[in-house]
Coordinates of C-alpha atoms and ligand atoms in Angstrom, one line a residue:
X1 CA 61.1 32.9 109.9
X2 CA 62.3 30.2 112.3
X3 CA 61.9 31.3 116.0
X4 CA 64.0 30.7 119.0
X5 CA 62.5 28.2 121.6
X6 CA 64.5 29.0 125.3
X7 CA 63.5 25.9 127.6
X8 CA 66.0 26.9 130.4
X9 CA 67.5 29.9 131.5
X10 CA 70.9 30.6 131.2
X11 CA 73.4 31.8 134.8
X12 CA 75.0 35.5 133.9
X13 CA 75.3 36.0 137.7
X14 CA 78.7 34.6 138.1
X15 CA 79.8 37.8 135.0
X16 CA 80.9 36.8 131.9
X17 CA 82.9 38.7 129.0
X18 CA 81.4 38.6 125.2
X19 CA 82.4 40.4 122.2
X20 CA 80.0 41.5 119.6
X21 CA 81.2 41.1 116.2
X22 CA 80.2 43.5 113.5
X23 CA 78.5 42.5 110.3
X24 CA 74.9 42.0 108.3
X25 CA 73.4 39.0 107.9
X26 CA 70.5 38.8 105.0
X27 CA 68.5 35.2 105.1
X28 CA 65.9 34.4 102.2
X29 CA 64.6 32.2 99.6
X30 CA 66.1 34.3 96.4
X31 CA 68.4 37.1 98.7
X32 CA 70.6 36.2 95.9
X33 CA 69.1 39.0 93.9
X34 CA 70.0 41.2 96.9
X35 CA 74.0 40.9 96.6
X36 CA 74.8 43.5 94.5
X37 CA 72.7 46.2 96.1
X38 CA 74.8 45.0 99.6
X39 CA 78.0 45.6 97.4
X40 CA 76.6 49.1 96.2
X41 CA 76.0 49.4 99.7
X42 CA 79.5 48.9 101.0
X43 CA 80.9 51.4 98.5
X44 CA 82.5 49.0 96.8
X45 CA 83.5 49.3 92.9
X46 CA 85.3 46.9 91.9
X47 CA 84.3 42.9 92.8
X48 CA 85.8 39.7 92.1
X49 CA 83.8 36.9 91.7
X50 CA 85.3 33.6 93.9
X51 CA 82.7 30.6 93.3
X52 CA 83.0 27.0 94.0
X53 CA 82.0 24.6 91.1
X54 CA 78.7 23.7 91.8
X55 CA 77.9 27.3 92.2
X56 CA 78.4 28.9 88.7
X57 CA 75.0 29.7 87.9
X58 CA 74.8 31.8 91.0
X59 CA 78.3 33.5 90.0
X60 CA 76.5 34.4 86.4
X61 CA 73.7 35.6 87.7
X62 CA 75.5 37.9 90.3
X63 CA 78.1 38.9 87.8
X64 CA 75.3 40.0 85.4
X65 CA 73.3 42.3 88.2
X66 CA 77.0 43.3 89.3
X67 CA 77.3 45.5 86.3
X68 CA 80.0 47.7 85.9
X69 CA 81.4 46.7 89.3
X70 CA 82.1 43.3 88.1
X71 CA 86.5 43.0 87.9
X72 CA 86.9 40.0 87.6
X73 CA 86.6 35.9 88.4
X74 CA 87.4 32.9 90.0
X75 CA 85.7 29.5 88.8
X76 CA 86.7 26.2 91.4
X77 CA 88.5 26.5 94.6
X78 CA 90.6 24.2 97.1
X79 CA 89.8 22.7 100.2
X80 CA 92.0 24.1 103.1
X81 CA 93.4 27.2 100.9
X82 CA 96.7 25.9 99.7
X83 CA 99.1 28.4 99.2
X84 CA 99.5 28.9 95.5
X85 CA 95.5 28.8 95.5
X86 CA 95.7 31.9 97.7
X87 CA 99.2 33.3 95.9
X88 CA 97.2 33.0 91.9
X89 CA 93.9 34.8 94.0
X90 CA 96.1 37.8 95.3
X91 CA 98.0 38.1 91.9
X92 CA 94.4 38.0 90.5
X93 CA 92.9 40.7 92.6
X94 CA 95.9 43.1 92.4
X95 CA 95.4 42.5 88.7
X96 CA 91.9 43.8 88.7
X97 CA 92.3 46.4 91.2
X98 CA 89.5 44.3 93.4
X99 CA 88.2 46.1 96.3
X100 CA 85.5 43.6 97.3
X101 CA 85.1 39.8 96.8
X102 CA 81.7 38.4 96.7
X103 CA 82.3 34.9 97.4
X104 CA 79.8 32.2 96.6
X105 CA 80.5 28.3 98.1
X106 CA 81.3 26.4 101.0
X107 CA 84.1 27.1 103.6
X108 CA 87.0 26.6 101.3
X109 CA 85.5 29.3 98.8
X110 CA 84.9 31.7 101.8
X111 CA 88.6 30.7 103.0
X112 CA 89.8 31.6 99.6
X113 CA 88.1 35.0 99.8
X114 CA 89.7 35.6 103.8
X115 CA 93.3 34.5 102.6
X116 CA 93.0 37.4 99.7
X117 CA 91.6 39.4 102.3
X118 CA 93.8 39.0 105.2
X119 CA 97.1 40.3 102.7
X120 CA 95.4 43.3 101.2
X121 CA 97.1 46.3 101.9
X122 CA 95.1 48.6 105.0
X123 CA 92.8 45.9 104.7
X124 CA 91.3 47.5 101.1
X125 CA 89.3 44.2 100.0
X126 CA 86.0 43.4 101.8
X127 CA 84.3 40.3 101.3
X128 CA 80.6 39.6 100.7
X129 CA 79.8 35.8 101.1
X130 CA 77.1 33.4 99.7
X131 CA 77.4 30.1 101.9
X132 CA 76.2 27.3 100.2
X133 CA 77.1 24.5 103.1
X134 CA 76.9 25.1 106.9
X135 CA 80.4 24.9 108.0
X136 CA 79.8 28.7 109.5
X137 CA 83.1 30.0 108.7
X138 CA 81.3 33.4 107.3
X139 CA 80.7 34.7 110.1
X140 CA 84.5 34.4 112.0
X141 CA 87.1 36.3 111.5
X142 CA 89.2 33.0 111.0
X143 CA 91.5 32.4 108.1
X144 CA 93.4 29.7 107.3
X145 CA 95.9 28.3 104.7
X146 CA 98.1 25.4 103.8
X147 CA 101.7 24.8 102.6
X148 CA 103.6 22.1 102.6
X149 CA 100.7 19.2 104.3
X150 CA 100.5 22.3 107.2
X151 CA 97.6 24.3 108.2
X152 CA 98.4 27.8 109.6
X153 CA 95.8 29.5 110.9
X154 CA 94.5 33.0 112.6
X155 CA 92.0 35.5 113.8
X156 CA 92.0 39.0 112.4
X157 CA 89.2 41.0 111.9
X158 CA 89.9 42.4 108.2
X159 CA 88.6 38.6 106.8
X160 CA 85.1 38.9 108.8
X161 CA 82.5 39.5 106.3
X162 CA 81.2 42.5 105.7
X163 CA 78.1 40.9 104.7
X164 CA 76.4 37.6 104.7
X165 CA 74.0 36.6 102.3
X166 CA 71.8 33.5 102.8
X167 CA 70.0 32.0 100.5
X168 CA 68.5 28.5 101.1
X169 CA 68.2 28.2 97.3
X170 CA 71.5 27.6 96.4
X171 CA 71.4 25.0 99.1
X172 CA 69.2 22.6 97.8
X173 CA 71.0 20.5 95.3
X174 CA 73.6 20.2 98.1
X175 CA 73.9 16.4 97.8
X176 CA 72.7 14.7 100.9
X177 CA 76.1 13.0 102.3
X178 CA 77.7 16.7 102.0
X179 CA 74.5 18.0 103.4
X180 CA 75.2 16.0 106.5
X181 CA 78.4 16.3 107.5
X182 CA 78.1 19.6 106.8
X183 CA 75.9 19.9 109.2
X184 CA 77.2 17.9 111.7
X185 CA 80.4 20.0 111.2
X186 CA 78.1 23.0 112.8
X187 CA 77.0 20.9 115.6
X188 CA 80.4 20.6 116.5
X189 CA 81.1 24.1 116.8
X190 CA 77.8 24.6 119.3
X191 CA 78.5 22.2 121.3
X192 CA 81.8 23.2 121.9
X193 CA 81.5 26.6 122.1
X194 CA 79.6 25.8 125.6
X195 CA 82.9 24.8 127.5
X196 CA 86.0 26.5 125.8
X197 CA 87.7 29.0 128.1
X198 CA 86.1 32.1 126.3
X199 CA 82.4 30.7 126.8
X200 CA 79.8 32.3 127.7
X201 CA 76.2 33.1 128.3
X202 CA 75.5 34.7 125.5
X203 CA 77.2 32.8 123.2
X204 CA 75.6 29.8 124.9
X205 CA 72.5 30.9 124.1
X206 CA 73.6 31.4 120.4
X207 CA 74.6 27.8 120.6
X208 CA 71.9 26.2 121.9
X209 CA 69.2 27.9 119.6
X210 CA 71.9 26.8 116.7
X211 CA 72.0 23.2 118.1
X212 CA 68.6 23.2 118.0
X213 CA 68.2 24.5 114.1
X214 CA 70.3 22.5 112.6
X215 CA 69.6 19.2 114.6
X216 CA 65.6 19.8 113.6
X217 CA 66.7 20.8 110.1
X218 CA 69.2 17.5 109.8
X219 CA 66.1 15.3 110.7
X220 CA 64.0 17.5 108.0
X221 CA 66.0 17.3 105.3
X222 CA 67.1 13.7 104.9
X223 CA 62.9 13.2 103.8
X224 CA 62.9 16.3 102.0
X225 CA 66.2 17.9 100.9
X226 CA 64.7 20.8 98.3
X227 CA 62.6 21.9 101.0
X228 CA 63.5 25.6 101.3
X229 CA 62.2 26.2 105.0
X230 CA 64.5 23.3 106.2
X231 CA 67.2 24.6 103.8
X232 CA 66.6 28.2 105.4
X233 CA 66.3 26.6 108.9
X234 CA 69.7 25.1 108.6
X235 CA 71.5 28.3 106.9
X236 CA 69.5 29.5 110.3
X237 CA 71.7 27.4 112.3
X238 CA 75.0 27.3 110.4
X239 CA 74.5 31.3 111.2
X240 CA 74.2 30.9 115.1
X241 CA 77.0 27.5 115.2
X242 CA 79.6 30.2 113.3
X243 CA 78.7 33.0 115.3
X244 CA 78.9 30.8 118.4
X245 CA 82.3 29.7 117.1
X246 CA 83.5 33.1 116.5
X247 CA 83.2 34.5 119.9
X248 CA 84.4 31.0 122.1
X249 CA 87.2 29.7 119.9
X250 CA 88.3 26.5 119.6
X251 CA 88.8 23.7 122.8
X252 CA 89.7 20.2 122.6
X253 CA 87.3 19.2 120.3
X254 CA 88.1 21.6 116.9
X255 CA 91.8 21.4 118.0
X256 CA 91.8 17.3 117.6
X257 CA 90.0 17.7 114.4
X258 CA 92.8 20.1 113.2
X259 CA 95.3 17.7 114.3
X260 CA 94.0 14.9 112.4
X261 CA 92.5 16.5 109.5
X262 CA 96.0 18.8 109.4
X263 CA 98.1 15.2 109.8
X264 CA 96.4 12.5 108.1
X265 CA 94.4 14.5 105.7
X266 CA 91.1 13.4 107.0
X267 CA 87.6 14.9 105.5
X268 CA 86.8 17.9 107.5
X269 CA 83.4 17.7 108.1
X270 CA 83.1 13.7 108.7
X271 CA 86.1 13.9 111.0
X272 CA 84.2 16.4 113.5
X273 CA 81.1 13.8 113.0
X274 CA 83.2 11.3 114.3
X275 CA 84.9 12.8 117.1
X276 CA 82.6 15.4 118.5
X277 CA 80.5 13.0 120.4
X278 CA 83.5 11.3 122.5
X279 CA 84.7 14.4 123.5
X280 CA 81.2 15.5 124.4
X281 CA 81.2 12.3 126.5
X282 CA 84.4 13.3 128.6
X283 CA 83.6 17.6 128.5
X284 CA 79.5 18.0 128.6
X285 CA 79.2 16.8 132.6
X286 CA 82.0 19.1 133.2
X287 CA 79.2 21.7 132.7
X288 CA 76.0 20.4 134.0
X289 CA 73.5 24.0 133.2
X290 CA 74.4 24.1 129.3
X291 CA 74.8 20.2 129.1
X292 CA 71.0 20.3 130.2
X293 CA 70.2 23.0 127.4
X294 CA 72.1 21.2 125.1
X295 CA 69.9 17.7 125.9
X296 CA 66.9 19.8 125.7
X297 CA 67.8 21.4 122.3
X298 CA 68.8 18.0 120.9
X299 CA 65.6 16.4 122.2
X300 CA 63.3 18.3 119.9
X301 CA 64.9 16.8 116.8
X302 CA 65.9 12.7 118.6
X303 CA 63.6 10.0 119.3
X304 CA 64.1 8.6 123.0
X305 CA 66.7 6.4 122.6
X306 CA 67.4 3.0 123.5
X307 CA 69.8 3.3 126.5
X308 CA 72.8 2.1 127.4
X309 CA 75.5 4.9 129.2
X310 CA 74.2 7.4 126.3
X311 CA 71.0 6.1 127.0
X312 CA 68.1 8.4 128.1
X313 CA 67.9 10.2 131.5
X314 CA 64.9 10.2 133.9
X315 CA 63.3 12.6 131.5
X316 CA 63.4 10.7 128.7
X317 CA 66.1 12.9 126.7
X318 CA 68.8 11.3 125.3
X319 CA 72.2 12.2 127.4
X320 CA 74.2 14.6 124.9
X321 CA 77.2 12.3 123.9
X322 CA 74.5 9.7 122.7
X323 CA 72.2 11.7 121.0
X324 CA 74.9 12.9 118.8
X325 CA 76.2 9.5 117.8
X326 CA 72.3 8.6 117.5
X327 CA 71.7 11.9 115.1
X328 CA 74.7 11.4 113.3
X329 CA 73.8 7.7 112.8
X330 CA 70.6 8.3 112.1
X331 CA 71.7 10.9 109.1
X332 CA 74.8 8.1 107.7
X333 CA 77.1 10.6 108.3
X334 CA 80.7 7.9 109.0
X335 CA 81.1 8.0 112.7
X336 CA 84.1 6.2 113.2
X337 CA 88.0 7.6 112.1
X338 CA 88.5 4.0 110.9
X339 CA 85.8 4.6 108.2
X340 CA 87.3 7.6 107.0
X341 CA 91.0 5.6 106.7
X342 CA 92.6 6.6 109.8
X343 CA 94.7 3.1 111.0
X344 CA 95.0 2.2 114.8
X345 CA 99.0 2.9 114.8
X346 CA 98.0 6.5 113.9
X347 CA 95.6 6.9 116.8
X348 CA 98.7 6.1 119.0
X349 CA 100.7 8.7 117.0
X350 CA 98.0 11.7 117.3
X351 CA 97.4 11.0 121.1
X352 CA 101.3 11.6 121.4
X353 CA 101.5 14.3 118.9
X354 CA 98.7 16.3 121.1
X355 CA 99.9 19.3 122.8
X356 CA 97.6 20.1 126.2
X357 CA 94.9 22.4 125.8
X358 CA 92.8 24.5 128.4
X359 CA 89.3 22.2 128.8
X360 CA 87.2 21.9 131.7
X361 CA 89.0 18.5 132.3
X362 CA 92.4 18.4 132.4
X363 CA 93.8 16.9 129.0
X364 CA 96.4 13.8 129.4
X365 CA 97.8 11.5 126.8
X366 CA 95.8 9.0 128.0
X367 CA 92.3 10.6 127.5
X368 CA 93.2 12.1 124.4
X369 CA 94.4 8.2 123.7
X370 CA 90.7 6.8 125.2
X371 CA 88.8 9.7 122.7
X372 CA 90.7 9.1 119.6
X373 CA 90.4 4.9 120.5
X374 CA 86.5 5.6 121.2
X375 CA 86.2 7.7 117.8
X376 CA 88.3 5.0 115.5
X377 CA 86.1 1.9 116.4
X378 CA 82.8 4.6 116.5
X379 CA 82.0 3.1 119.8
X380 CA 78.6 5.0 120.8
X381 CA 79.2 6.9 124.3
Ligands
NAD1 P1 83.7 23.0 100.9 O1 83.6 24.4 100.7 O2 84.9 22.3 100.3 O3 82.4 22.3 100.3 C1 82.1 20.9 100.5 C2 81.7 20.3 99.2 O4 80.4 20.8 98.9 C3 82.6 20.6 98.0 O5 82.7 19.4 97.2 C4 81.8 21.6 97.2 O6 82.0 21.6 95.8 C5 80.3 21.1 97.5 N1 79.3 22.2 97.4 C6 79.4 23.4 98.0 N2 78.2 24.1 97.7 C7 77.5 23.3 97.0 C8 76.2 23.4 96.4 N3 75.4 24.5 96.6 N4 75.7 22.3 95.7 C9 76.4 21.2 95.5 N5 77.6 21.0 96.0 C10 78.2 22.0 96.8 O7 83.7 22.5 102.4 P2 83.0 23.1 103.7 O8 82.7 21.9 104.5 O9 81.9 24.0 103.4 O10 84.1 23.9 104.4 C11 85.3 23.3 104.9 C12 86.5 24.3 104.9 O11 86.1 25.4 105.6 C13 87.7 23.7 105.5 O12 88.8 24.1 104.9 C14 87.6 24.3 106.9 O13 88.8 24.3 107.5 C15 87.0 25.6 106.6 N6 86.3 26.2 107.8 C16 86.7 27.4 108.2 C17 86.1 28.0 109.3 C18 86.6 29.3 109.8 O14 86.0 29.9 110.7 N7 87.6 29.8 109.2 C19 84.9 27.4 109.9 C20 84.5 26.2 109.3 C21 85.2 25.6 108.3

């Protein structure tokens, strides 16, 4: 079992607010076997299935060991839960009289399971999820769906998991490019979770040991991608970045990503890859103590780098904003917008479009202009 390493202590004195959030996590090779004893568990009697593609095999077996609790099933999902997606899930539950959903897959399975969820009446459907990538949304009690090119989202407790069930086996045929920007996706929500206006120390801490999972795990698993103590190392972090996400909310970073990803319908994950170390470049020496963590976190995974502004400090550790680009690099995940199709005009057009958010810098046109230019050419900070 992968154990925390704490080089620097965190400052409560100042006081701080943090909300716990309720819910079981189970990690281990094969706790596959273990979902439908944590169904039993829950009381629940009657389950429909919600898998992504690439994770049928899983659905059968869990189906099978379901027994007479199995209602029903749904075989593919949708990024970014378009609305008829949800509407045919809803009509399907109601149909089987679901009162659970075991969903197996990445975020847009687990988002399928929230949006079903989120509409049942006295919040009568619980969900059980299966992550197969490490975008983290299991453990938040964020939904989201799409209609019409727009992304609504919200926070309600009724789509938090009642259970979270990882098992690094269903993770290892995750190809490597998804792997990555999968990952990089749950970098992004521990580094930000450091300097949004609901941070604090104990969701820094969170963040930090997550930061330093899945960075570690990222390096691991480009040389060896079936390895199950990587794969469980990184379900490790995607854990801690979701949990860290769940309790600071989104900040500047996640809520440019929405804007373009929402907009110009750029890939999720590659999009927070792209633009998570620019806005680290402007945020992290806004907050000196958990930029320092950060580095030190970061440092156990990154070679000394080469310097330059990103370059490495008197320690040797690479500064935050450049060991991102550098880890990110270093795993081919697309580190520029233009890569991923975004044109220069557009930039313009997002920088403008950008409505102020709180951040430990104050947010102008112009910096959101100099981030956006920064992240289009993948300049390296
Ligand atoms: P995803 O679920 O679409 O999966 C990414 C890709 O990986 C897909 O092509 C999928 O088929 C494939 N895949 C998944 N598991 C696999 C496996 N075991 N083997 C092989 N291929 C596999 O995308 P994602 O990046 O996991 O999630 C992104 C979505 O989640 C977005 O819609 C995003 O908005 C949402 N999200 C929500 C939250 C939240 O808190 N609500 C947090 C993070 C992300």
């Amino acid at each position: 079992m992968p154990r925390p390493v704490e080089p620097q202590p965190v400052q409560p004195r100042a006081g701080f607010v943090h909300t716990f959030l309720p819910g079981r996590v189970v990690l281990g090779a094969g706790s596959l076997d273990q979902v439908a004893g944590e169904v039993e568990n829950l009381g629940v009697r009657r389950v429909l299935l919600v898998a992504t593609k690439s994770a049928r095999d899983a659905a059968d077996v869990v189906e099978v060991q379901l027994g007479d609790r199995f209602a029903g099933r749904i075989d593919g999902v949708a990024q970014h839960v378009p609305t008829e997606v949800a509407e045919s899930a809803r009509a399907k539950a109601r149909e089987v009289g679901a009162d659970g959903i075991v969903a197996i897959g990445g975020g847009s399975a687990i988002g399928l399971a929230k949006a079903v969820a989120l509409t049942s009446t006295g919040g009568g459907v619980v969900i059980v999820a299966v992550p197969t990538t490490y975008a983290g949304s299991e453990m938040t009690p964020v939904w989201g769906e799409t209609a019409g090119g727009s992304k609504t989202t919200g926070t309600d407790l009724r789509v938090l998991p009642r259970v979270v069930v990882y098992d690094p086996v269903l993770s290892q045929r995750l190809p490597k490019k998804v792997t990555a920007a999968s990952v990089a996706n749950a970098i992004a929500h521990c580094v930000e979770a450091v300097w949004t206006p609901k941070a604090d120390p104990i969701t820094e801490t969170t963040a930090v040991e997550g930061l330093r999972a899945l960075a570690n795990g990222l390096r691991d698993v480009l040389d060896a991608p079936t390895d199950l103590d990587t794969r469980s190392d990184l379900l490790y972090g995607a854990c801690l970045a979701g949990s860290a996400l769940a309790t600071a909310g989104t900040g500047l970073h996640h809520k440019l990503c929405h804007l373009l990803g929402g907009t110009y319908n750029l890939p999720h994950a590659e999009t927070h890859a792209a633009v998570l170390p620019q806005v680290a470049r402007i945020n992290a020496p806004a907050v000196p103590q958990a930029k320092a963590r950060l580095e030190a976190a970061l440092a156990t995974a990154s070679p000394a780098s080469a310097g330059g502004p990103g370059g490495p400090d008197q320690a040797g550790r690479p500064d935050l904003a450049g060991g991102l680009f550098d880890l990110f690099v270093g795993a081919g995940v697309p580190t520029s917008l233009r890569e991923l199709g975004l044109t220069e005009e557009q930039v313009n057009e997002a920088a403008k479009a950008f409505r102020p958010t709180d951040n430990p810098v104050p947010v102008t046109e112009d910096l959101v202009r100099e981030i956006l230019t920064r992240a289009w050419a993948g300049t390296r900070p």
